[in-house]
Coordinates of C-alpha atoms in Angstrom, one line a residue:
M1 CA 150.4 234.3 43.0
S2 CA 150.0 233.8 46.7
S3 CA 149.3 237.1 48.5
G4 CA 151.8 238.3 51.2
R5 CA 149.4 237.5 53.9
Q6 CA 148.7 234.6 52.8
L7 CA 152.2 233.6 52.4
G8 CA 152.9 234.8 55.4
S9 CA 150.1 232.8 57.0
E10 CA 151.2 229.0 55.3
N11 CA 154.7 230.1 57.3
F12 CA 153.1 230.4 60.1
A13 CA 150.8 226.9 59.8
R14 CA 154.7 225.8 58.4
F15 CA 156.9 226.7 61.3
V16 CA 153.8 225.4 64.3
A17 CA 153.7 222.1 62.6
W18 CA 157.8 222.1 62.5
V19 CA 158.0 223.7 66.5
S20 CA 155.4 221.0 67.3
E21 CA 157.0 217.9 65.2
R22 CA 160.3 219.3 67.5
E23 CA 158.9 219.0 71.1
A24 CA 157.4 215.2 69.8
R25 CA 161.3 214.8 68.9
G26 CA 162.6 216.7 71.6
D27 CA 165.2 217.5 69.2
H28 CA 165.3 221.4 69.8
A29 CA 168.1 221.6 71.4
D30 CA 170.0 220.9 67.7
Y31 CA 168.4 224.0 66.9
I32 CA 169.6 226.4 70.2
R33 CA 172.7 228.6 69.2
R34 CA 173.5 231.4 72.3
G35 CA 170.4 230.1 74.0
K36 CA 168.2 231.4 70.7
L37 CA 166.6 229.6 68.5
N38 CA 168.4 229.5 65.1
R39 CA 166.9 231.6 62.4
K40 CA 168.9 231.2 59.8
E41 CA 168.8 227.1 60.3
V42 CA 165.7 227.1 60.7
A43 CA 164.1 229.3 57.8
T44 CA 166.6 227.2 55.4
E45 CA 165.0 224.1 56.8
L46 CA 161.3 224.9 56.1
G47 CA 161.9 226.7 52.8
F48 CA 161.1 230.5 53.5
N49 CA 163.6 233.9 54.2
R50 CA 164.7 234.4 57.1
R51 CA 163.4 238.3 57.5
S52 CA 159.7 236.4 58.1
F53 CA 160.8 235.9 61.8
G54 CA 160.8 239.6 61.7
Q55 CA 158.5 240.5 60.3
N56 CA 155.4 238.2 60.8
P57 CA 154.2 238.9 64.0
A58 CA 152.8 236.2 64.4
I59 CA 156.6 233.7 64.0
K60 CA 158.0 236.8 66.0
Q61 CA 156.2 236.1 69.3
L62 CA 156.5 232.4 68.6
V63 CA 160.3 232.8 68.0
E64 CA 160.4 234.8 71.2
E65 CA 158.5 232.5 73.2
L66 CA 160.8 229.8 71.9
D67 CA 163.7 231.6 72.9
V68 CA 163.0 231.8 76.3
R69 CA 161.2 228.6 77.0
W70 CA 163.9 226.0 74.5
G71 CA 166.9 228.6 75.1
S72 CA 166.5 228.9 79.1
Q73 CA 166.2 224.4 79.5
H74 CA 170.2 224.4 78.5
P75 CA 172.2 225.9 81.6
A76 CA 174.9 224.9 79.7
L77 CA 174.4 227.3 77.0
S78 CA 174.3 230.2 79.9
K79 CA 177.1 228.8 81.4
S80 CA 178.7 228.8 78.2
I81 CA 177.9 233.0 77.5
A82 CA 178.5 233.4 81.4
E83 CA 182.1 232.0 80.3
E84 CA 181.9 233.4 77.0
S85 CA 181.6 237.2 78.5
A86 CA 184.1 236.8 81.4
A87 CA 186.3 235.6 79.0
R88 CA 185.7 238.2 76.8
E89 CA 186.1 241.0 79.6
R90 CA 189.5 239.2 80.4
A91 CA 190.8 239.9 77.1
N92 CA 190.1 243.7 77.4
D93 CA 192.0 244.4 80.5
R94 CA 195.0 242.5 78.6
M95 CA 193.8 244.5 76.2
K96 CA 194.3 246.9 77.9
R97 CA 197.6 246.3 79.8
T98 CA 199.4 245.6 76.6
A99 CA 197.7 249.2 75.5
T100 CA 199.2 251.1 78.3
S101 CA 202.6 248.9 78.2
N102 CA 203.0 250.2 74.3
S103 CA 202.5 253.4 75.2
K104 CA 205.5 253.3 77.4
L105 CA 207.4 251.9 75.4
L106 CA 207.0 254.0 73.0
Q107 CA 208.1 257.2 75.7
R108 CA 210.8 255.5 75.9
I109 CA 212.1 255.0 72.4
A110 CA 211.5 258.6 71.7
S111 CA 213.6 259.3 74.9
L112 CA 216.3 256.8 73.6
Q113 CA 215.6 258.4 70.3
E114 CA 216.5 261.7 71.4
E115 CA 219.1 261.2 73.8
N116 CA 221.0 259.0 70.8
R117 CA 220.2 262.3 68.4
Q118 CA 222.5 264.5 71.7
L119 CA 224.8 261.6 71.7
R120 CA 225.8 261.5 67.6
R121 CA 226.1 265.9 68.2
E122 CA 228.7 266.0 70.8
L123 CA 230.6 263.2 68.8
E124 CA 230.4 265.6 66.0
E125 CA 231.9 268.3 67.9
V126 CA 234.8 265.6 69.4
K127 CA 235.6 264.7 65.8
H128 CA 235.3 268.7 65.2
F129 CA 238.0 269.5 67.7
K130 CA 239.9 266.5 67.8
S131 CA 240.8 267.2 63.9
A132 CA 241.7 270.6 65.3
R133 CA 243.6 269.8 67.7
D134 CA 245.4 267.4 65.4
A135 CA 246.0 270.0 62.5
F136 CA 247.4 271.9 65.3
L137 CA 249.8 269.7 66.6
E138 CA 250.9 268.9 63.2
T139 CA 251.5 272.7 62.7
T140 CA 253.1 273.4 65.7
K141 CA 255.2 270.5 65.5
D142 CA 258.7 271.9 64.5
F143 CA 258.4 274.6 66.7
R144 CA 258.8 272.2 69.7

């Protein structure tokens, strides 16, 4: 059974070989997502745990260098990140406008509900007075 240091050294050696192979083939762009190395995909391909990228200092440093070196070679990615950021900002603005509009509508609904309650009370009063008037007219009909 290998010690942690030995396993870390083996993983680093495998990772360095993988990096060399990617640079030789020129297909490292396939492993870049949003301007960074896709650690999950690389770890799966190399057969070691993804946590190695954070726990192994040598691998961590090389990955950070690759993020800068390989990630910056793709202006389309940085453009898409900028577009994504702009889209997120537009969505936030739209959400704020919607929230404001919803708030105004809720206030309007509350106002209309109160007005409706008041009108129903007035209608009940009118019905009460109408029935009292009808009763009065019925009882005074013989006196006319």
